[in-house]
Amino acid sequence: LYSQTESFPQYPNPVKIPVYLSATFAEIRTNAFHAGVDIRTQGVEGKEVFAVADGYVSRIGVSPFGYGKVLYITHDDGFTSVYAHLSKFNKKIGEFVKMKQYENKSFSQNILLEEDVFPVKRGDFPGFTGNSGGSGGPHLHYVIRYTDTQEPVNPLFFGLKIKDNIKPCIKGLAIYPLENSIVNGSTSPFYTYSLDNTSFEVGGDIAFGINVFDQADGSNNKNGPYSIELFADEKLIFCITAYKYSYSETRYVNSLIDYSYFVNNKERFIRTEIDEFNKLSVYDVKDGIVTVNHGDTLKMKYVVKDYNNNVSILPFT
């Protein structure tokens, strides 16, 4: 996997409370991936947020929507950390923002800063957790980006420790007959949430889909897994990983999933067939179509992992 060839700086946690996640990196949302992790704040606002490395405040945002009150800290190591949905900034930054709001006669602000305005040391606290903007409850939305490309990257690579002993849950399997192919005697896609019967009769070119979620200790939220792999006769033919992506490609998430099934059933199956103009970079391996001829038997296996390497396996024939 790409992420395993790169080394990342190790940061302290951005909050001094136990870290439980209510959302994981790159989990699938409407028309987008989730750009960071959501850290629970014990159901309240006002927990101190700490800068994870030396650098400077490069951007401050204030909005009734989106990230609400947000700080961007550009670090000396090539990464930028983002702290969103804050309740308030520290005194110095708060007074500066208020001055800008009066100056521009506007509540909403998008302030870009040079590095000498608000220099930051690791462990400084620039603000407090909150529920501002388009937040569905108190939490810290924590993002790490490559500074040069602004691509978000998984914060768990940077030493964010979470307690997670729970395997991902595989809910459903989809089998897609492509042109002139059949599944169980039909040319229509086959969906099953009953994973006890795992033998299927197919013919021709076949693609697959999986409905899956992950959970961690201390949280009931259904989150995205870290990786999904599909093997055919022990050969890895498909793999996606929650490593990084580009904001410019995020709408292609609708091509990753079985979009028509999602529209009709509000359940997401991640497909192994890759559409012609799909530019997503979350694919590590993308040969997710098999050809089954008369008399063939293929032993298939989905392997789904979270970041803590809890594994769920779905074998089928």
CSV table of C-alpha atoms in Angstrom, one decimal:
chain,number,residue,atom,x,y,z
A,1,LEU,CA,0.0,0.0,0.0
A,2,TYR,CA,1.2,3.5,-0.9
A,3,SER,CA,1.1,4.8,2.6
A,4,GLN,CA,3.5,2.1,3.9
A,5,THR,CA,6.3,3.5,1.7
A,6,GLU,CA,6.1,7.0,3.2
A,7,SER,CA,7.1,8.0,6.7
A,8,PHE,CA,5.1,10.6,8.6
A,9,PRO,CA,5.9,12.9,11.5
A,10,GLN,CA,4.4,11.7,14.8
A,11,TYR,CA,2.2,14.3,16.5
A,12,PRO,CA,0.6,14.5,19.9
A,13,ASN,CA,-3.2,14.3,20.1
A,14,PRO,CA,-4.9,17.7,19.4
A,15,VAL,CA,-7.0,17.4,22.5
A,16,LYS,CA,-6.1,16.3,26.1
A,17,ILE,CA,-9.2,14.0,26.5
A,18,PRO,CA,-9.4,10.3,25.5
A,19,VAL,CA,-9.8,10.2,21.7
A,20,TYR,CA,-12.9,8.4,20.4
A,21,LEU,CA,-13.9,8.9,16.8
A,22,SER,CA,-17.4,9.6,15.5
A,23,ALA,CA,-16.1,9.6,11.8
A,24,THR,CA,-13.1,8.2,10.1
A,25,PHE,CA,-10.9,9.5,7.2
A,26,ALA,CA,-12.2,9.1,3.7
A,27,GLU,CA,-15.5,7.5,4.7
A,28,ILE,CA,-18.1,8.1,2.1
A,29,ARG,CA,-20.5,11.0,2.4
A,30,THR,CA,-23.0,12.5,0.0
A,31,ASN,CA,-21.0,13.5,-3.1
A,32,ALA,CA,-17.7,13.5,-1.1
A,33,PHE,CA,-15.2,11.7,1.1
A,34,HIS,CA,-14.8,12.8,4.7
A,35,ALA,CA,-11.6,14.9,4.7
A,36,GLY,CA,-10.4,14.2,8.3
A,37,VAL,CA,-11.5,12.5,11.5
A,38,ASP,CA,-14.2,13.6,13.9
A,39,ILE,CA,-13.1,13.5,17.5
A,40,ARG,CA,-15.8,13.2,20.2
A,41,THR,CA,-15.6,15.9,22.9
A,42,GLN,CA,-17.6,14.2,25.6
A,43,GLY,CA,-20.9,15.8,24.3
A,44,VAL,CA,-19.8,19.4,25.3
A,45,GLU,CA,-18.1,22.4,23.8
A,46,GLY,CA,-15.0,24.3,25.2
A,47,LYS,CA,-12.3,21.6,25.3
A,48,GLU,CA,-8.9,23.1,24.6
A,49,VAL,CA,-7.4,22.4,21.2
A,50,PHE,CA,-3.6,22.1,20.9
A,51,ALA,CA,-1.3,22.7,17.9
A,52,VAL,CA,0.3,19.4,17.0
A,53,ALA,CA,3.6,20.9,15.7
A,54,ASP,CA,5.5,24.1,15.3
A,55,GLY,CA,4.4,26.4,12.5
A,56,TYR,CA,2.1,29.4,12.0
A,57,VAL,CA,-1.6,30.2,11.7
A,58,SER,CA,-2.0,30.5,7.9
A,59,ARG,CA,-5.7,30.8,7.6
A,60,ILE,CA,-8.7,31.6,9.8
A,61,GLY,CA,-12.3,31.0,8.7
A,62,VAL,CA,-15.6,32.1,10.2
A,63,SER,CA,-18.9,31.0,8.7
A,64,PRO,CA,-22.4,30.0,9.7
A,65,PHE,CA,-22.0,27.0,7.4
A,66,GLY,CA,-19.3,24.4,6.6
A,67,TYR,CA,-16.4,24.4,9.0
A,68,GLY,CA,-17.8,27.3,11.1
A,69,LYS,CA,-14.9,28.7,13.1
A,70,VAL,CA,-11.8,27.0,11.7
A,71,LEU,CA,-8.0,27.4,12.0
A,72,TYR,CA,-5.3,26.2,9.6
A,73,ILE,CA,-1.8,25.8,11.0
A,74,THR,CA,1.0,25.4,8.4
A,75,HIS,CA,3.8,23.4,9.9
A,76,ASP,CA,7.6,23.3,9.2
A,77,ASP,CA,7.4,19.7,8.1
A,78,GLY,CA,5.4,20.0,4.9
A,79,PHE,CA,2.0,19.4,6.5
A,80,THR,CA,-0.9,21.7,7.5
A,81,SER,CA,-3.3,20.8,10.3
A,82,VAL,CA,-6.9,22.0,10.4
A,83,TYR,CA,-9.2,22.4,13.4
A,84,ALA,CA,-12.9,23.0,12.5
A,85,HIS,CA,-16.2,23.7,14.2
A,86,LEU,CA,-14.5,25.6,17.1
A,87,SER,CA,-16.6,27.4,19.6
A,88,LYS,CA,-14.1,30.2,20.0
A,89,PHE,CA,-10.5,31.2,19.3
A,90,ASN,CA,-7.9,32.0,22.0
A,91,LYS,CA,-8.0,35.6,23.2
A,92,LYS,CA,-5.4,37.0,20.8
A,93,ILE,CA,-6.8,35.4,17.7
A,94,GLY,CA,-10.4,36.1,18.8
A,95,GLU,CA,-9.7,39.9,19.1
A,96,PHE,CA,-7.9,39.9,15.7
A,97,VAL,CA,-10.9,38.2,14.1
A,98,LYS,CA,-13.4,40.6,15.7
A,99,MET,CA,-11.4,43.5,14.4
A,100,LYS,CA,-11.6,42.1,10.9
A,101,GLN,CA,-15.3,41.5,11.2
A,102,TYR,CA,-15.9,45.1,12.1
A,103,GLU,CA,-13.5,46.3,9.5
A,104,ASN,CA,-15.2,44.3,6.7
A,105,LYS,CA,-18.7,44.7,8.3
A,106,SER,CA,-19.2,40.9,7.9
A,107,PHE,CA,-19.5,38.0,10.3
A,108,SER,CA,-18.1,35.5,7.7
A,109,GLN,CA,-14.3,35.7,7.3
A,110,ASN,CA,-11.7,33.9,5.2
A,111,ILE,CA,-8.4,35.4,6.4
A,112,LEU,CA,-5.1,34.4,4.9
A,113,LEU,CA,-2.0,35.2,7.0
A,114,GLU,CA,1.7,35.5,6.6
A,115,GLU,CA,3.9,33.4,8.9
A,116,ASP,CA,4.9,36.3,11.2
A,117,VAL,CA,1.4,37.2,12.4
A,118,PHE,CA,0.5,34.2,14.6
A,119,PRO,CA,3.6,31.9,15.0
A,120,VAL,CA,2.7,28.7,16.8
A,121,LYS,CA,4.7,26.2,18.9
A,122,ARG,CA,3.7,22.6,19.4
A,123,GLY,CA,1.4,22.5,22.4
A,124,ASP,CA,0.1,26.0,22.1
A,125,PHE,CA,-3.7,26.3,22.3
A,126,PRO,CA,-5.3,28.4,19.5
A,127,GLY,CA,-8.9,27.7,20.3
A,128,PHE,CA,-11.6,25.6,21.9
A,129,THR,CA,-13.8,22.7,20.5
A,130,GLY,CA,-17.3,23.6,19.6
A,131,ASN,CA,-20.3,23.0,17.3
A,132,SER,CA,-20.1,25.9,14.9
A,133,GLY,CA,-20.9,25.8,11.2
A,134,GLY,CA,-22.5,22.8,9.7
A,135,SER,CA,-21.8,20.6,12.7
A,136,GLY,CA,-24.3,17.9,13.9
A,137,GLY,CA,-23.1,18.1,17.5
A,138,PRO,CA,-20.1,19.0,19.5
A,139,HIS,CA,-16.9,17.6,18.1
A,140,LEU,CA,-13.5,18.5,16.7
A,141,HIS,CA,-13.1,17.9,12.9
A,142,TYR,CA,-9.4,17.4,12.6
A,143,VAL,CA,-7.7,17.3,9.2
A,144,ILE,CA,-4.1,17.0,8.0
A,145,ARG,CA,-3.1,18.1,4.5
A,146,TYR,CA,0.0,18.1,2.5
A,147,THR,CA,0.9,21.8,2.4
A,148,ASP,CA,2.0,21.9,-1.2
A,149,THR,CA,-0.9,20.0,-2.8
A,150,GLN,CA,-3.6,20.6,-0.1
A,151,GLU,CA,-4.5,16.9,-0.4
A,152,PRO,CA,-6.0,15.5,2.9
A,153,VAL,CA,-4.2,12.5,4.3
A,154,ASN,CA,-5.2,10.1,7.0
A,155,PRO,CA,-4.5,11.6,10.5
A,156,LEU,CA,-4.0,8.2,12.0
A,157,PHE,CA,-0.6,8.0,10.1
A,158,PHE,CA,0.5,10.8,12.4
A,159,GLY,CA,0.3,9.0,15.7
A,160,LEU,CA,-3.3,9.8,16.6
A,161,LYS,CA,-4.1,6.9,19.0
A,162,ILE,CA,-7.6,5.4,19.2
A,163,LYS,CA,-8.8,2.4,21.1
A,164,ASP,CA,-10.3,0.0,18.6
A,165,ASN,CA,-10.7,-3.7,19.2
A,166,ILE,CA,-13.8,-4.1,17.0
A,167,LYS,CA,-13.7,-5.8,13.6
A,168,PRO,CA,-15.4,-4.1,10.6
A,169,CYS,CA,-18.9,-5.4,9.9
A,170,ILE,CA,-19.6,-6.9,6.4
A,171,LYS,CA,-23.3,-6.4,5.8
A,172,GLY,CA,-23.9,-7.3,2.2
A,173,LEU,CA,-22.5,-8.7,-1.0
A,174,ALA,CA,-23.3,-7.7,-4.6
A,175,ILE,CA,-22.5,-9.6,-7.7
A,176,TYR,CA,-22.7,-7.7,-11.0
A,177,PRO,CA,-23.0,-9.6,-14.4
A,178,LEU,CA,-21.4,-7.4,-17.0
A,179,GLU,CA,-22.4,-7.5,-20.7
A,180,ASN,CA,-23.8,-11.0,-21.8
A,181,SER,CA,-23.1,-12.4,-18.3
A,182,ILE,CA,-25.3,-14.1,-15.7
A,183,VAL,CA,-25.6,-14.5,-12.0
A,184,ASN,CA,-27.8,-17.3,-10.7
A,185,GLY,CA,-29.5,-17.5,-14.1
A,186,SER,CA,-30.2,-13.7,-14.4
A,187,THR,CA,-28.6,-10.8,-16.2
A,188,SER,CA,-29.6,-8.5,-13.3
A,189,PRO,CA,-27.2,-7.6,-10.4
A,190,PHE,CA,-27.6,-9.9,-7.4
A,191,TYR,CA,-27.7,-8.5,-3.8
A,192,THR,CA,-27.6,-10.4,-0.6
A,193,TYR,CA,-27.5,-9.5,3.1
A,194,SER,CA,-27.7,-13.1,4.1
A,195,LEU,CA,-24.0,-14.1,4.0
A,196,ASP,CA,-24.4,-17.7,5.2
A,197,ASN,CA,-25.1,-19.0,1.6
A,198,THR,CA,-21.9,-18.0,-0.2
A,199,SER,CA,-21.9,-20.1,-3.3
A,200,PHE,CA,-23.2,-18.6,-6.6
A,201,GLU,CA,-23.5,-19.7,-10.2
A,202,VAL,CA,-22.2,-17.2,-12.6
A,203,GLY,CA,-21.0,-17.0,-16.2
A,204,GLY,CA,-19.0,-14.5,-18.1
A,205,ASP,CA,-17.4,-11.2,-16.9
A,206,ILE,CA,-18.4,-10.5,-13.3
A,207,ALA,CA,-17.8,-7.6,-10.9
A,208,PHE,CA,-18.5,-7.3,-7.2
A,209,GLY,CA,-19.7,-5.0,-4.5
A,210,ILE,CA,-19.5,-4.9,-0.7
A,211,ASN,CA,-21.6,-3.1,1.9
A,212,VAL,CA,-19.4,-2.6,5.0
A,213,PHE,CA,-19.0,-0.3,8.0
A,214,ASP,CA,-16.5,-0.1,10.9
A,215,GLN,CA,-16.9,0.7,14.6
A,216,ALA,CA,-14.4,1.5,17.3
A,217,ASP,CA,-14.5,1.3,21.1
A,218,GLY,CA,-16.6,3.9,22.8
A,219,SER,CA,-18.7,4.9,19.8
A,220,ASN,CA,-21.8,3.6,18.1
A,221,ASN,CA,-21.1,5.4,14.8
A,222,LYS,CA,-20.9,3.4,11.6
A,223,ASN,CA,-17.7,4.6,10.0
A,224,GLY,CA,-15.7,3.7,6.9
A,225,PRO,CA,-13.1,1.0,7.1
A,226,TYR,CA,-9.4,1.6,6.4
A,227,SER,CA,-9.0,-0.9,3.5
A,228,ILE,CA,-11.1,-3.3,1.4
A,229,GLU,CA,-9.3,-6.1,-0.5
A,230,LEU,CA,-10.8,-8.7,-2.9
A,231,PHE,CA,-8.9,-11.9,-3.7
A,232,ALA,CA,-9.6,-14.4,-6.5
A,233,ASP,CA,-8.0,-17.8,-5.9
A,234,GLU,CA,-5.6,-16.0,-3.5
A,235,LYS,CA,-4.6,-13.3,-6.0
A,236,LEU,CA,-5.3,-9.7,-4.9
A,237,ILE,CA,-7.4,-8.2,-7.7
A,238,PHE,CA,-8.9,-5.1,-6.0
A,239,CYS,CA,-7.9,-2.9,-3.1
A,240,ILE,CA,-8.9,0.6,-1.9
A,241,THR,CA,-7.2,2.3,1.0
A,242,ALA,CA,-8.1,5.4,3.1
A,243,TYR,CA,-4.7,7.0,2.5
A,244,LYS,CA,-5.2,10.3,0.8
A,245,TYR,CA,-7.2,11.9,-2.0
A,246,SER,CA,-7.5,15.2,-3.8
A,247,TYR,CA,-10.5,17.6,-3.3
A,248,SER,CA,-10.7,17.8,-7.1
A,249,GLU,CA,-11.7,14.2,-7.4
A,250,THR,CA,-14.1,13.9,-4.5
A,251,ARG,CA,-17.3,13.9,-6.6
A,252,TYR,CA,-16.1,10.7,-8.2
A,253,VAL,CA,-17.1,9.0,-5.0
A,254,ASN,CA,-20.5,8.4,-6.8
A,255,SER,CA,-18.7,6.3,-9.3
A,256,LEU,CA,-17.0,4.2,-6.6
A,257,ILE,CA,-20.4,3.1,-5.2
A,258,ASP,CA,-23.4,1.5,-6.8
A,259,TYR,CA,-25.1,4.9,-7.2
A,260,SER,CA,-28.5,3.7,-8.4
A,261,TYR,CA,-28.8,1.2,-5.6
A,262,PHE,CA,-27.8,3.9,-3.1
A,263,VAL,CA,-30.5,6.3,-4.5
A,264,ASN,CA,-33.2,3.7,-4.2
A,265,ASN,CA,-32.2,1.9,-1.0
A,266,LYS,CA,-29.9,4.3,0.9
A,267,GLU,CA,-27.2,1.6,1.2
A,268,ARG,CA,-23.8,1.9,-0.3
A,269,PHE,CA,-22.1,-0.9,-2.1
A,270,ILE,CA,-18.5,-0.2,-3.0
A,271,ARG,CA,-17.9,-1.6,-6.5
A,272,THR,CA,-14.9,-3.3,-8.0
A,273,GLU,CA,-15.8,-2.3,-11.5
A,274,ILE,CA,-14.1,1.0,-12.3
A,275,ASP,CA,-15.9,3.4,-14.7
A,276,GLU,CA,-13.9,4.7,-17.7
A,277,PHE,CA,-13.6,8.3,-16.5
A,278,ASN,CA,-13.3,7.6,-12.7
A,279,LYS,CA,-10.2,9.5,-11.6
A,280,LEU,CA,-10.1,8.4,-7.9
A,281,SER,CA,-6.7,7.8,-6.4
A,282,VAL,CA,-8.0,5.6,-3.5
A,283,TYR,CA,-7.5,2.5,-5.7
A,284,ASP,CA,-4.3,0.5,-4.9
A,285,VAL,CA,-5.2,-2.5,-7.1
A,286,LYS,CA,-7.9,-2.3,-9.8
A,287,ASP,CA,-8.4,-5.6,-11.6
A,288,GLY,CA,-11.8,-6.2,-9.9
A,289,ILE,CA,-13.5,-8.1,-12.8
A,290,VAL,CA,-13.2,-11.9,-13.2
A,291,THR,CA,-14.1,-14.0,-16.2
A,292,VAL,CA,-15.8,-17.3,-15.3
A,293,ASN,CA,-16.2,-19.9,-18.0
A,294,HIS,CA,-18.2,-23.2,-18.0
A,295,GLY,CA,-16.7,-25.6,-15.5
A,296,ASP,CA,-14.6,-23.0,-13.6
A,297,THR,CA,-14.7,-22.7,-9.9
A,298,LEU,CA,-13.3,-19.5,-8.3
A,299,LYS,CA,-12.6,-19.1,-4.6
A,300,MET,CA,-13.2,-15.5,-3.8
A,301,LYS,CA,-12.4,-13.6,-0.5
A,302,TYR,CA,-13.2,-10.1,0.7
A,303,VAL,CA,-10.8,-8.9,3.4
A,304,VAL,CA,-11.8,-5.7,5.3
A,305,LYS,CA,-9.5,-4.0,7.8
A,306,ASP,CA,-9.6,-1.0,10.1
A,307,TYR,CA,-6.5,1.0,10.9
A,308,ASN,CA,-5.8,-1.1,14.1
A,309,ASN,CA,-5.7,-4.2,11.9
A,310,ASN,CA,-8.9,-5.7,13.1
A,311,VAL,CA,-9.9,-7.9,10.2
A,312,SER,CA,-13.2,-9.3,8.8
A,313,ILE,CA,-13.2,-11.9,6.0
A,314,LEU,CA,-16.0,-12.9,3.7
A,315,PRO,CA,-15.2,-16.0,1.6
A,316,PHE,CA,-17.5,-17.1,-1.3
A,317,THR,CA,-17.4,-19.4,-4.3
